[in-house]
mmCIF file of C-alpha atoms and ligand atoms in Angstrom:
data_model
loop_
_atom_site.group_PDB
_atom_site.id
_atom_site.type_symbol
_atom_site.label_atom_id
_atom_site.label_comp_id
_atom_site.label_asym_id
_atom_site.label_seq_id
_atom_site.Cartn_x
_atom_site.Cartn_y
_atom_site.Cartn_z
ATOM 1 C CA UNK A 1 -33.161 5.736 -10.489
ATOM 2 C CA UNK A 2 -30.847 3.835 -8.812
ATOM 3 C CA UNK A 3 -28.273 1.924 -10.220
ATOM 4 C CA UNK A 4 -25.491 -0.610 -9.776
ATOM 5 C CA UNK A 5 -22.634 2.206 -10.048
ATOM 6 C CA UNK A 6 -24.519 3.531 -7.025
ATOM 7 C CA UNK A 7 -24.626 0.336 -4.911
ATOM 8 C CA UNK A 8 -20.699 -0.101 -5.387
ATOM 9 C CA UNK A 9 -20.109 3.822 -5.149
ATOM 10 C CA UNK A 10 -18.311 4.442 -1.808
ATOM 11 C CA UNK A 11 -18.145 7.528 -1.685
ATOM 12 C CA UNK A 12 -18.541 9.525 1.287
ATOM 13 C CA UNK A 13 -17.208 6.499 3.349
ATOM 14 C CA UNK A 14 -13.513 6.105 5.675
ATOM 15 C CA UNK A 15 -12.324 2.564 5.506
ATOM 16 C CA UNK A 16 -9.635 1.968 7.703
ATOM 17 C CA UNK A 17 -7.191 -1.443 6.308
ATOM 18 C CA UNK A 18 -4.681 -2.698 8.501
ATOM 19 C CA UNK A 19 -0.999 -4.185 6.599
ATOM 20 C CA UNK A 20 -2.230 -2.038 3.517
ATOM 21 C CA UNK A 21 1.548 -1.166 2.772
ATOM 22 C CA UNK A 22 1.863 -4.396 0.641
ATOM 23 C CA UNK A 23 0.135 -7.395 -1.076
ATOM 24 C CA UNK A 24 -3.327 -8.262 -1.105
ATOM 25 C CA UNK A 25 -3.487 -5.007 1.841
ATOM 26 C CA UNK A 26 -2.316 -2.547 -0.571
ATOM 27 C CA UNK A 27 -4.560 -3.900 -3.559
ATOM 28 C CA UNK A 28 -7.809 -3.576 -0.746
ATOM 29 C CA UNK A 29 -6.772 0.088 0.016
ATOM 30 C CA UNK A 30 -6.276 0.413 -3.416
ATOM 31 C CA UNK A 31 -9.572 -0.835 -4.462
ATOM 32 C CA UNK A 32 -11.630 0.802 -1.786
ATOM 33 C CA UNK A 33 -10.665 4.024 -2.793
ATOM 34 C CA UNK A 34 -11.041 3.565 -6.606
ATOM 35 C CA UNK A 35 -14.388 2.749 -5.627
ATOM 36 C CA UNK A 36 -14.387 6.572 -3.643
ATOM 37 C CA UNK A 37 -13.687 5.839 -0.090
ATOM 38 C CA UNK A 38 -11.098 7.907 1.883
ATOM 39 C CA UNK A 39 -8.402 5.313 3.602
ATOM 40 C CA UNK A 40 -6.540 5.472 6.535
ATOM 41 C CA UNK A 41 -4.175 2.699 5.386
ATOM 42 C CA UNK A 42 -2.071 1.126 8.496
ATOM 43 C CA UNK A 43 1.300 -1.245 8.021
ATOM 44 C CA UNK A 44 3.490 -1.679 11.252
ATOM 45 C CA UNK A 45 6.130 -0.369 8.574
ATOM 46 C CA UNK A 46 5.687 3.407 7.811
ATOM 47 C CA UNK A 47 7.340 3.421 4.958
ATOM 48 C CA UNK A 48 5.014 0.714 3.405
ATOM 49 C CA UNK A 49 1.757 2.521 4.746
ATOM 50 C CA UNK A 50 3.020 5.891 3.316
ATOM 51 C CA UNK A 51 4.146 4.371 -0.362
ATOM 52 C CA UNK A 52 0.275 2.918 -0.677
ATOM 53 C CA UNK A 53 -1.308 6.293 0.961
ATOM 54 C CA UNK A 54 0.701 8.325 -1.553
ATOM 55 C CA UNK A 55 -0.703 6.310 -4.562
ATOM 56 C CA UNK A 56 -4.097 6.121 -3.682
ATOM 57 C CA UNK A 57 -4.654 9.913 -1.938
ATOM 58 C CA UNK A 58 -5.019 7.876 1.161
ATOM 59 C CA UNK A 59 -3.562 8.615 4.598
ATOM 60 C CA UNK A 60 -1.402 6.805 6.858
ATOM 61 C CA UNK A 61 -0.285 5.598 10.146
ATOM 62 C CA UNK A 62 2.149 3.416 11.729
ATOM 63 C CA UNK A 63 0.446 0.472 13.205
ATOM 64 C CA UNK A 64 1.204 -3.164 14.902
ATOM 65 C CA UNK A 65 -1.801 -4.862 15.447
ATOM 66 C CA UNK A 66 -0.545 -7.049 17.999
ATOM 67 C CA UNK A 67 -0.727 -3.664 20.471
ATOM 68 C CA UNK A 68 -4.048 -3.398 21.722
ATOM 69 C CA UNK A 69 -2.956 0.586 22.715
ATOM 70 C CA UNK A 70 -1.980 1.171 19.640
ATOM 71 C CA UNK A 71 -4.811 -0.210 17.889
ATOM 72 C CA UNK A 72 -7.371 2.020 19.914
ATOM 73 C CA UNK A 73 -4.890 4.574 18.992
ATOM 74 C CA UNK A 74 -5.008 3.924 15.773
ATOM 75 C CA UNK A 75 -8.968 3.775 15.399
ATOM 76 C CA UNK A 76 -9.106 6.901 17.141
ATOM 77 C CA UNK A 77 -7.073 8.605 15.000
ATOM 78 C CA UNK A 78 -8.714 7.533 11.817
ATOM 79 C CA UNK A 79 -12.226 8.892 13.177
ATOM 80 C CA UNK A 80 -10.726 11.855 14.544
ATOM 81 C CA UNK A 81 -8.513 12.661 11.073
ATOM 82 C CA UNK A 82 -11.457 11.537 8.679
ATOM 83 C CA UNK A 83 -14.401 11.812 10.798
ATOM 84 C CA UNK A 84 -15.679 8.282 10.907
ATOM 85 C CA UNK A 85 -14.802 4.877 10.457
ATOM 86 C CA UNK A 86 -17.634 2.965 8.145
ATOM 87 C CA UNK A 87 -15.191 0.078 6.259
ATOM 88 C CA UNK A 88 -12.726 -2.027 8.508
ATOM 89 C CA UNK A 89 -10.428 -4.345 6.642
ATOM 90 C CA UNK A 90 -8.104 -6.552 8.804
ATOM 91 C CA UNK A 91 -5.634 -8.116 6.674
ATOM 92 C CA UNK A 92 -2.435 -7.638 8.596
ATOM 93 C CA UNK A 93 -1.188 -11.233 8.687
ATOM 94 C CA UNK A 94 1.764 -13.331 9.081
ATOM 95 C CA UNK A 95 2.688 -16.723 7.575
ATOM 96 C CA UNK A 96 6.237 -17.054 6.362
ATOM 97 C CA UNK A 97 8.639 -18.922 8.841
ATOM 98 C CA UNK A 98 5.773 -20.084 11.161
ATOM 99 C CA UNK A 99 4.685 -23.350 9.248
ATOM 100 C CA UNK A 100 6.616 -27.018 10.094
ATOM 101 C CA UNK A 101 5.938 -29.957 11.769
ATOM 102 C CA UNK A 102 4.365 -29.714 15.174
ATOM 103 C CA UNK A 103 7.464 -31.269 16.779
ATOM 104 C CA UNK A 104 8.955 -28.141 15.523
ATOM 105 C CA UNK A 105 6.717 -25.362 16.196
ATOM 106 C CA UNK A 106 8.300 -23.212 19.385
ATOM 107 C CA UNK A 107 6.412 -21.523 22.188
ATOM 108 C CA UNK A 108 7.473 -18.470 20.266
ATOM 109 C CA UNK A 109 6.434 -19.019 17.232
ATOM 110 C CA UNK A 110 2.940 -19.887 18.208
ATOM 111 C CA UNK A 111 2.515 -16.701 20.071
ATOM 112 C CA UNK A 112 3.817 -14.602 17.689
ATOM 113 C CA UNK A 113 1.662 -15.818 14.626
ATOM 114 C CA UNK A 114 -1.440 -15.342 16.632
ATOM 115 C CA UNK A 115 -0.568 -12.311 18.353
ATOM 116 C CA UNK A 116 -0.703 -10.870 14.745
ATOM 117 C CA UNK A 117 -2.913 -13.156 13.260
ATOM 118 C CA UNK A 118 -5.973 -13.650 16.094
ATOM 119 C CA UNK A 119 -5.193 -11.176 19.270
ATOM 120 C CA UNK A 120 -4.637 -8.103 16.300
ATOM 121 C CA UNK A 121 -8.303 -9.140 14.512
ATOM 122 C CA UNK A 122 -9.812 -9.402 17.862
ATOM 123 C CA UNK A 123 -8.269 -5.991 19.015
ATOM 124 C CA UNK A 124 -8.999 -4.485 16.001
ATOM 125 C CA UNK A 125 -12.721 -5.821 15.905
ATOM 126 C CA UNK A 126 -13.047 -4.524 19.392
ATOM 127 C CA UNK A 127 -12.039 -1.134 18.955
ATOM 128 C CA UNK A 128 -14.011 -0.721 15.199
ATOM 129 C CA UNK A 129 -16.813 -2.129 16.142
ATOM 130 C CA UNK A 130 -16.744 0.259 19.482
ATOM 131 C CA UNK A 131 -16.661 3.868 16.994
ATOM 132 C CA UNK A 132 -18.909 2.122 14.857
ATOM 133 C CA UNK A 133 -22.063 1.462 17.606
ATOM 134 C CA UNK A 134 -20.987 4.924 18.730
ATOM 135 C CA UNK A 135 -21.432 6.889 15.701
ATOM 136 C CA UNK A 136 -24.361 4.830 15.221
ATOM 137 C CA UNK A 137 -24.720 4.431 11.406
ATOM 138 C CA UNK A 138 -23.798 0.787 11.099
ATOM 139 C CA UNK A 139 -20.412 -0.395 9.001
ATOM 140 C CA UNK A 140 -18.561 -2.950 7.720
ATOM 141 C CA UNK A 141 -15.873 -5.175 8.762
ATOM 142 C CA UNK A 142 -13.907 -7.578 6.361
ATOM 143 C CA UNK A 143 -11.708 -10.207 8.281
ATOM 144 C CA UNK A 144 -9.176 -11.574 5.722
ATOM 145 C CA UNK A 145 -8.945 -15.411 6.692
ATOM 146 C CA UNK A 146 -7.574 -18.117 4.684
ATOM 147 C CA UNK A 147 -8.190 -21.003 2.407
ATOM 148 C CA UNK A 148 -6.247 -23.013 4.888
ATOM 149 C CA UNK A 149 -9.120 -22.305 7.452
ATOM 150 C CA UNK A 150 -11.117 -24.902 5.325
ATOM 151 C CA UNK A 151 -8.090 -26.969 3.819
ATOM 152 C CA UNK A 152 -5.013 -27.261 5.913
ATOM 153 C CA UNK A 153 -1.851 -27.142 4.597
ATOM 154 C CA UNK A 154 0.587 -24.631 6.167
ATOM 155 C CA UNK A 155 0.939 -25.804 9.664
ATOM 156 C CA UNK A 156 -1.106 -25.818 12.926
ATOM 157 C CA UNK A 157 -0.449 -22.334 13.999
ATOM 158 C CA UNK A 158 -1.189 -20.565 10.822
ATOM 159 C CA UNK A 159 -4.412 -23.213 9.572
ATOM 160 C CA UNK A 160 -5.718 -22.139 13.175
ATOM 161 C CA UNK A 161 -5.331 -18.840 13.337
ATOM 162 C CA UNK A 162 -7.325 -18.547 10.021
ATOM 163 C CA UNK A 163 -9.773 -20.749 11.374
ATOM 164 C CA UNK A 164 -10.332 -19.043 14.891
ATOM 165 C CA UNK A 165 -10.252 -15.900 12.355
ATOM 166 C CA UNK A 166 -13.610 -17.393 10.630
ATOM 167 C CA UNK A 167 -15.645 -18.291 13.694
ATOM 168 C CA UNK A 168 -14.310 -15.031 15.543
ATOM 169 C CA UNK A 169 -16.265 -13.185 11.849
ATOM 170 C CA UNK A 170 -19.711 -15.824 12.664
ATOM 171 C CA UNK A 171 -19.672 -14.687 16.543
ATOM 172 C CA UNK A 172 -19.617 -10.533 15.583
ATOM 173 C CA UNK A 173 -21.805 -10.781 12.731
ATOM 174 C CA UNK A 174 -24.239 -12.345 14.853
ATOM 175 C CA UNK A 175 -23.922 -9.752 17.682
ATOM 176 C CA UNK A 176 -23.615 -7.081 15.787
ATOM 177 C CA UNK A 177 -26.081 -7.051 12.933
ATOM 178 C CA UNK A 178 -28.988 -4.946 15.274
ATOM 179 C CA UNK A 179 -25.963 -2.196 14.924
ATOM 180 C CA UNK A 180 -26.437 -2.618 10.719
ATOM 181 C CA UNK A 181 -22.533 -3.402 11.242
ATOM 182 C CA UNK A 182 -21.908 -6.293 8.468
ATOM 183 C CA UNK A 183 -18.882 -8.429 9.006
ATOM 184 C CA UNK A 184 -17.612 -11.157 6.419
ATOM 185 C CA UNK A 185 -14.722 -12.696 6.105
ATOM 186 C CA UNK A 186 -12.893 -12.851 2.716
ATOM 187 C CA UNK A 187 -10.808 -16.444 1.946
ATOM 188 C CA UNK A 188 -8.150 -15.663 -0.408
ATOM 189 C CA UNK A 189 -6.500 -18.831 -2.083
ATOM 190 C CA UNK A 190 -2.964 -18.774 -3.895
ATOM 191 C CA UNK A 191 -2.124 -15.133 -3.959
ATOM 192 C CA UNK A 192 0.653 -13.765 -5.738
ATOM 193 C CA UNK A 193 2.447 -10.840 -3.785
ATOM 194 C CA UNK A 194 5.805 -10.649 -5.585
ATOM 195 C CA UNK A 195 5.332 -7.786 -7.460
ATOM 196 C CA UNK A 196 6.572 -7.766 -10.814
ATOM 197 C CA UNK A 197 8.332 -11.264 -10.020
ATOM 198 C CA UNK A 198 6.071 -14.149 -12.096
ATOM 199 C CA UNK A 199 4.802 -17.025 -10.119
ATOM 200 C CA UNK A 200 6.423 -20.368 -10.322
ATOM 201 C CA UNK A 201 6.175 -21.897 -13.559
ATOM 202 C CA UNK A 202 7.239 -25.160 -12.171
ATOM 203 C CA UNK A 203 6.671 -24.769 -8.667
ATOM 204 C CA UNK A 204 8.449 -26.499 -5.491
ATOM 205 C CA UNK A 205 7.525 -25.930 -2.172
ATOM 206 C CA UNK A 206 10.649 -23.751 -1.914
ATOM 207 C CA UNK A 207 9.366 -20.890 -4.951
ATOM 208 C CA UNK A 208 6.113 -21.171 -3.488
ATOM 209 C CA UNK A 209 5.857 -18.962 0.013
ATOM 210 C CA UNK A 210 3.958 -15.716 -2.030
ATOM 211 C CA UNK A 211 6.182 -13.144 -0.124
ATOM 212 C CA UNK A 212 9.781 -14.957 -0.994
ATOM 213 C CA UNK A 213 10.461 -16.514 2.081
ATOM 214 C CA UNK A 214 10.817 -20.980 1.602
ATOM 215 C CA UNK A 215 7.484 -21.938 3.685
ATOM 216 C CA UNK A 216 8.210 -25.693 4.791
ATOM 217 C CA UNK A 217 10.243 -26.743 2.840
ATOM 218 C CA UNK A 218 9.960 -31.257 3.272
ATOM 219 C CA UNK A 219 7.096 -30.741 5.133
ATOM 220 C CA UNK A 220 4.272 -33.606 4.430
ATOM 221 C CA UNK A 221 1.835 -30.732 5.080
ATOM 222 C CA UNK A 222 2.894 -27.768 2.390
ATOM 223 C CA UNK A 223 3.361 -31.009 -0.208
ATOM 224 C CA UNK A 224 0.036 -30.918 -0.343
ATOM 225 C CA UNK A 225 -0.342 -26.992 -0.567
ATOM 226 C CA UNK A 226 2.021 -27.601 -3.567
ATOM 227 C CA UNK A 227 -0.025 -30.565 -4.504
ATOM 228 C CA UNK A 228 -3.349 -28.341 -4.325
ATOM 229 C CA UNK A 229 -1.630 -24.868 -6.428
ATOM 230 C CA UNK A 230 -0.327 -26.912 -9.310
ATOM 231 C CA UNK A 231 -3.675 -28.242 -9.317
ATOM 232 C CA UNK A 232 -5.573 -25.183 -9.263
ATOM 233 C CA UNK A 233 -8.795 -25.449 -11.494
ATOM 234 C CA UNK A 234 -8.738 -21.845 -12.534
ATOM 235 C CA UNK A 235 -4.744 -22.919 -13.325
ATOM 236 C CA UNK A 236 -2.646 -19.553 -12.258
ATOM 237 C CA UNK A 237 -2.587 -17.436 -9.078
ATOM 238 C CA UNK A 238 -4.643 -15.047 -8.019
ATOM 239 C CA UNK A 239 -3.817 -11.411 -8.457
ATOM 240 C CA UNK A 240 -3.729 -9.329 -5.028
ATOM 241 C CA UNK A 241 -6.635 -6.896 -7.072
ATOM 242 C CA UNK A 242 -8.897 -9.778 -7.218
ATOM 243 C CA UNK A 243 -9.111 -9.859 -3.229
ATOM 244 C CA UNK A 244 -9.413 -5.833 -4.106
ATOM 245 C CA UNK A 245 -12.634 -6.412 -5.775
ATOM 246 C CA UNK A 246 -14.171 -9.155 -3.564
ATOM 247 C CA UNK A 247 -13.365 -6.343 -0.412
ATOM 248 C CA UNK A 248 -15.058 -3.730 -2.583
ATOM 249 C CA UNK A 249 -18.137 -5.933 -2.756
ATOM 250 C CA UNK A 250 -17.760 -6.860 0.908
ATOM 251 C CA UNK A 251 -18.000 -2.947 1.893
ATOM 252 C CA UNK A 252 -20.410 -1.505 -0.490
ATOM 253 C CA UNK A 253 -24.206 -1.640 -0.913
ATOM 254 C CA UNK A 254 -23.570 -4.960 -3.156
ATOM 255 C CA UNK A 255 -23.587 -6.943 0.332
ATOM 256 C CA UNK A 256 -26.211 -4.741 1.806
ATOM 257 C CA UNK A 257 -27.916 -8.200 3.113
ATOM 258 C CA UNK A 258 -24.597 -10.488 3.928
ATOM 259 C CA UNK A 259 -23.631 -11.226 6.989
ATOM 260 C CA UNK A 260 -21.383 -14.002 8.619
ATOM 261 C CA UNK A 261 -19.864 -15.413 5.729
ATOM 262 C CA UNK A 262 -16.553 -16.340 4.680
ATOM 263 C CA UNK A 263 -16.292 -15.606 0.498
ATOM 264 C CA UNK A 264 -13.231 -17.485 -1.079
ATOM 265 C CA UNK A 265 -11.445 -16.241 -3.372
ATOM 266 C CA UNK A 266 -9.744 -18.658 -4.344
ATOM 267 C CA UNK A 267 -9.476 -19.920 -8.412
ATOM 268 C CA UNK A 268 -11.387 -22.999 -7.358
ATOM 269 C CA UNK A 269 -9.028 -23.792 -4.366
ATOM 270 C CA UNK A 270 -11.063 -25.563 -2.349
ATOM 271 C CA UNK A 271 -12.790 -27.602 -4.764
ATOM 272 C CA UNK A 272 -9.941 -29.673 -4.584
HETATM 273 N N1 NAD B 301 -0.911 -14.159 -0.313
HETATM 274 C C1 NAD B 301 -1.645 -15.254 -0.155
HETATM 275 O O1 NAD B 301 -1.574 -16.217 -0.933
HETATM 276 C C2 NAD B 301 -2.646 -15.336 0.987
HETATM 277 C C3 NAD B 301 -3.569 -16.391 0.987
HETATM 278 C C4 NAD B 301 -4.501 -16.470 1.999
HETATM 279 C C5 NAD B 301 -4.544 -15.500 2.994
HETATM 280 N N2 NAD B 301 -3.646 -14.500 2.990
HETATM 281 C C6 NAD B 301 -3.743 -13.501 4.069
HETATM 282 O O2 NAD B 301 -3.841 -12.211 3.502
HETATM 283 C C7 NAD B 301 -3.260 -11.253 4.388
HETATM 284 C C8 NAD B 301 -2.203 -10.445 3.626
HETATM 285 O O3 NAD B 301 -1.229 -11.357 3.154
HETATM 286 P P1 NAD B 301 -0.163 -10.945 2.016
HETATM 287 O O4 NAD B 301 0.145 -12.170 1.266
HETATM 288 O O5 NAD B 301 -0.620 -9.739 1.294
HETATM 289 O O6 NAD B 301 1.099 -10.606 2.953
HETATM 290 P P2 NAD B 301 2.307 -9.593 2.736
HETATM 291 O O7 NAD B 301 3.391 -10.136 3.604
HETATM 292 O O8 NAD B 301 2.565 -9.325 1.313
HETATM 293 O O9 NAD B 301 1.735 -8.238 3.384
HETATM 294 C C9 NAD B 301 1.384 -8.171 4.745
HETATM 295 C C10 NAD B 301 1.502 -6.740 5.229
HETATM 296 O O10 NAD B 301 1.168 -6.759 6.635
HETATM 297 C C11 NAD B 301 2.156 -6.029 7.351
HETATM 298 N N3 NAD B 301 2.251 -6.556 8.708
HETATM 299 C C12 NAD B 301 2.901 -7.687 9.141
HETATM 300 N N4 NAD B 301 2.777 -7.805 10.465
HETATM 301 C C13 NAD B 301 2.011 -6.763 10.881
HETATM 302 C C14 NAD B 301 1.539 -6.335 12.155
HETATM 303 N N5 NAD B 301 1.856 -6.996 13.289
HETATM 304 N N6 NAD B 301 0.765 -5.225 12.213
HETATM 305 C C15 NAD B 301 0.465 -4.531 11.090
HETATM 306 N N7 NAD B 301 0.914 -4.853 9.872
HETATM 307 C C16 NAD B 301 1.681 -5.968 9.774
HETATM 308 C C17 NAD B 301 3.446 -6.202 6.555
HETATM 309 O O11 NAD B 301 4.376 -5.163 6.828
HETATM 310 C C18 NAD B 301 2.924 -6.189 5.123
HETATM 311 O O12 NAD B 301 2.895 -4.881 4.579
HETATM 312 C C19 NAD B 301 -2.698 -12.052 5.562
HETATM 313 O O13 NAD B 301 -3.641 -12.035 6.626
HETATM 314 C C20 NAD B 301 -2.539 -13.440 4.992
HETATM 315 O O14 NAD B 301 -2.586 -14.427 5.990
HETATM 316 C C21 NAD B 301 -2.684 -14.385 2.014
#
């Protein structure tokens, strides 16, 4: 008989997830292959990719999503090394130094946050759903968007690039579920990425930027990011692992039937 350890059981399955050498990446990778897949884990540092491969008996490669070469590349190599590609997780993101006023935001900033943050989902899509129709036993793909696709609050380049992230998940889904290919969207909220560091007990918008980096700091917009965390109904950040377990849901037999959705995961984020 089957049972619910078999419906989350990946074994038997590659997953493929891009910036899996830190954060809420690392605790995906992680998850996924607790729950038995075999992970190609990308990061465009090395050195991160190979620290998460090591601890999870994945494998690794050095990847910047923004590199539409290298991403082909990259899927390539993950069929050709592990012999498919059934689970594709695009979390590499950026957000730290990219938020501000409008008035402040520079050509270059723009097109660097969503050369990461839109052209690398869309390159990666491409390419993963392209060795998924071809092997022809359907997949999975998990596009990690935002809270602030739903509820601004970091700036115009990063809010959109979440948001184009969302409607970019509704368009495939919708083309590509006569393939059996799935893709979601997960919506992380507050996510703490600081390692052993303890959030903010009494948080500014300085302390807040998850990675270490001051977001906005005096920025109208990331007062009310502040305003919204301190707030938080489930009152604490999220761990990375709890984005691990929403992704293992996302990829396994659990979401046999979902398709198109964004899930937030979020401690009650955008309640507020
Ligand atoms: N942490 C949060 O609170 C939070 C909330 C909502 C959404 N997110 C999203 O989750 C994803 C992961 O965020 P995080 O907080 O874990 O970030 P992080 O900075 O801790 O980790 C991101 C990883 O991506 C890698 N990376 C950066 N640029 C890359 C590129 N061009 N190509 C490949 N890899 C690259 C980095 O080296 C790093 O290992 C991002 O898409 C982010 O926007 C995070």
């Amino acid at each position: 008989m089957t049972t619910p350890n078999d419906w989350i059981d990946l074994t038997g399955k590659v997953a493929h997830v891009t910036g899996g050498g830190h954060g809420i990446g690392e605790a995906i990778a992680t998850a996924l292959a607790m729950a038995g897949a075999q992970v190609m884990v990308s990061d465009i540092d090395l050195g991160k990719a190979l620290a998460t491969a090591d601890k999870i008996g994945g494998h690794a490669l050095a990847l910047d999503v923004s590199d539409r070469a290298a991403v082909d590349e990259a899927i390539a190599k993950t069929v050709s090394t592990l012999g498919a590609l059934d689970i594709l997780v695009n979390n590499a993101g950026v957000y730290n130094g990219f938020g501000g006023p409008v008035r402040d935001i520079t050509d270059d900033m723009w097109r660097t946050l969503w050369s990461v943050n839109v052209d690398g989902v869309f390159y990666c899509c491409r390419a993963g759903a392209s060795a998924m129709i071809e092997a022809g036993n359907g997949g999975r793909i998990i596009n990690i968007s935002s809270t602030q696709a739903m509820s601004p609050g970091v700036g115009v380049t990063y809010d959109g690039s979440k948001a184009a992230v969302l409607q970019m998940t509704k368009a495939l889904a919708l083309e590509l579920a006569p393939h059996n290919i799935n893709v979601n969207a997960l919506a992380p909220g507050p996510t703490w990425v600081r390692g052993g560091k303890p959030p903010p007990t009494n948080p500014t918008s300085d302390t807040l930027s998850p990675s270490g980096t001051p977001m906005t700091t005096g920025n109208p917009l990331s007062d009310t990011v502040v305003s919204h965390i301190t707030r938080l109904p489930k009152g604490h950040w999220g761990d990375p692992m709890e984005q691990g377990k929403a992704a293992v849901f996302l990829a396994s037999d659990m979401s046999s039937f979902v398709t198109g959705i964004y899930l937030p995961v979020d401690g009650g984020y955008l309640l507020l």
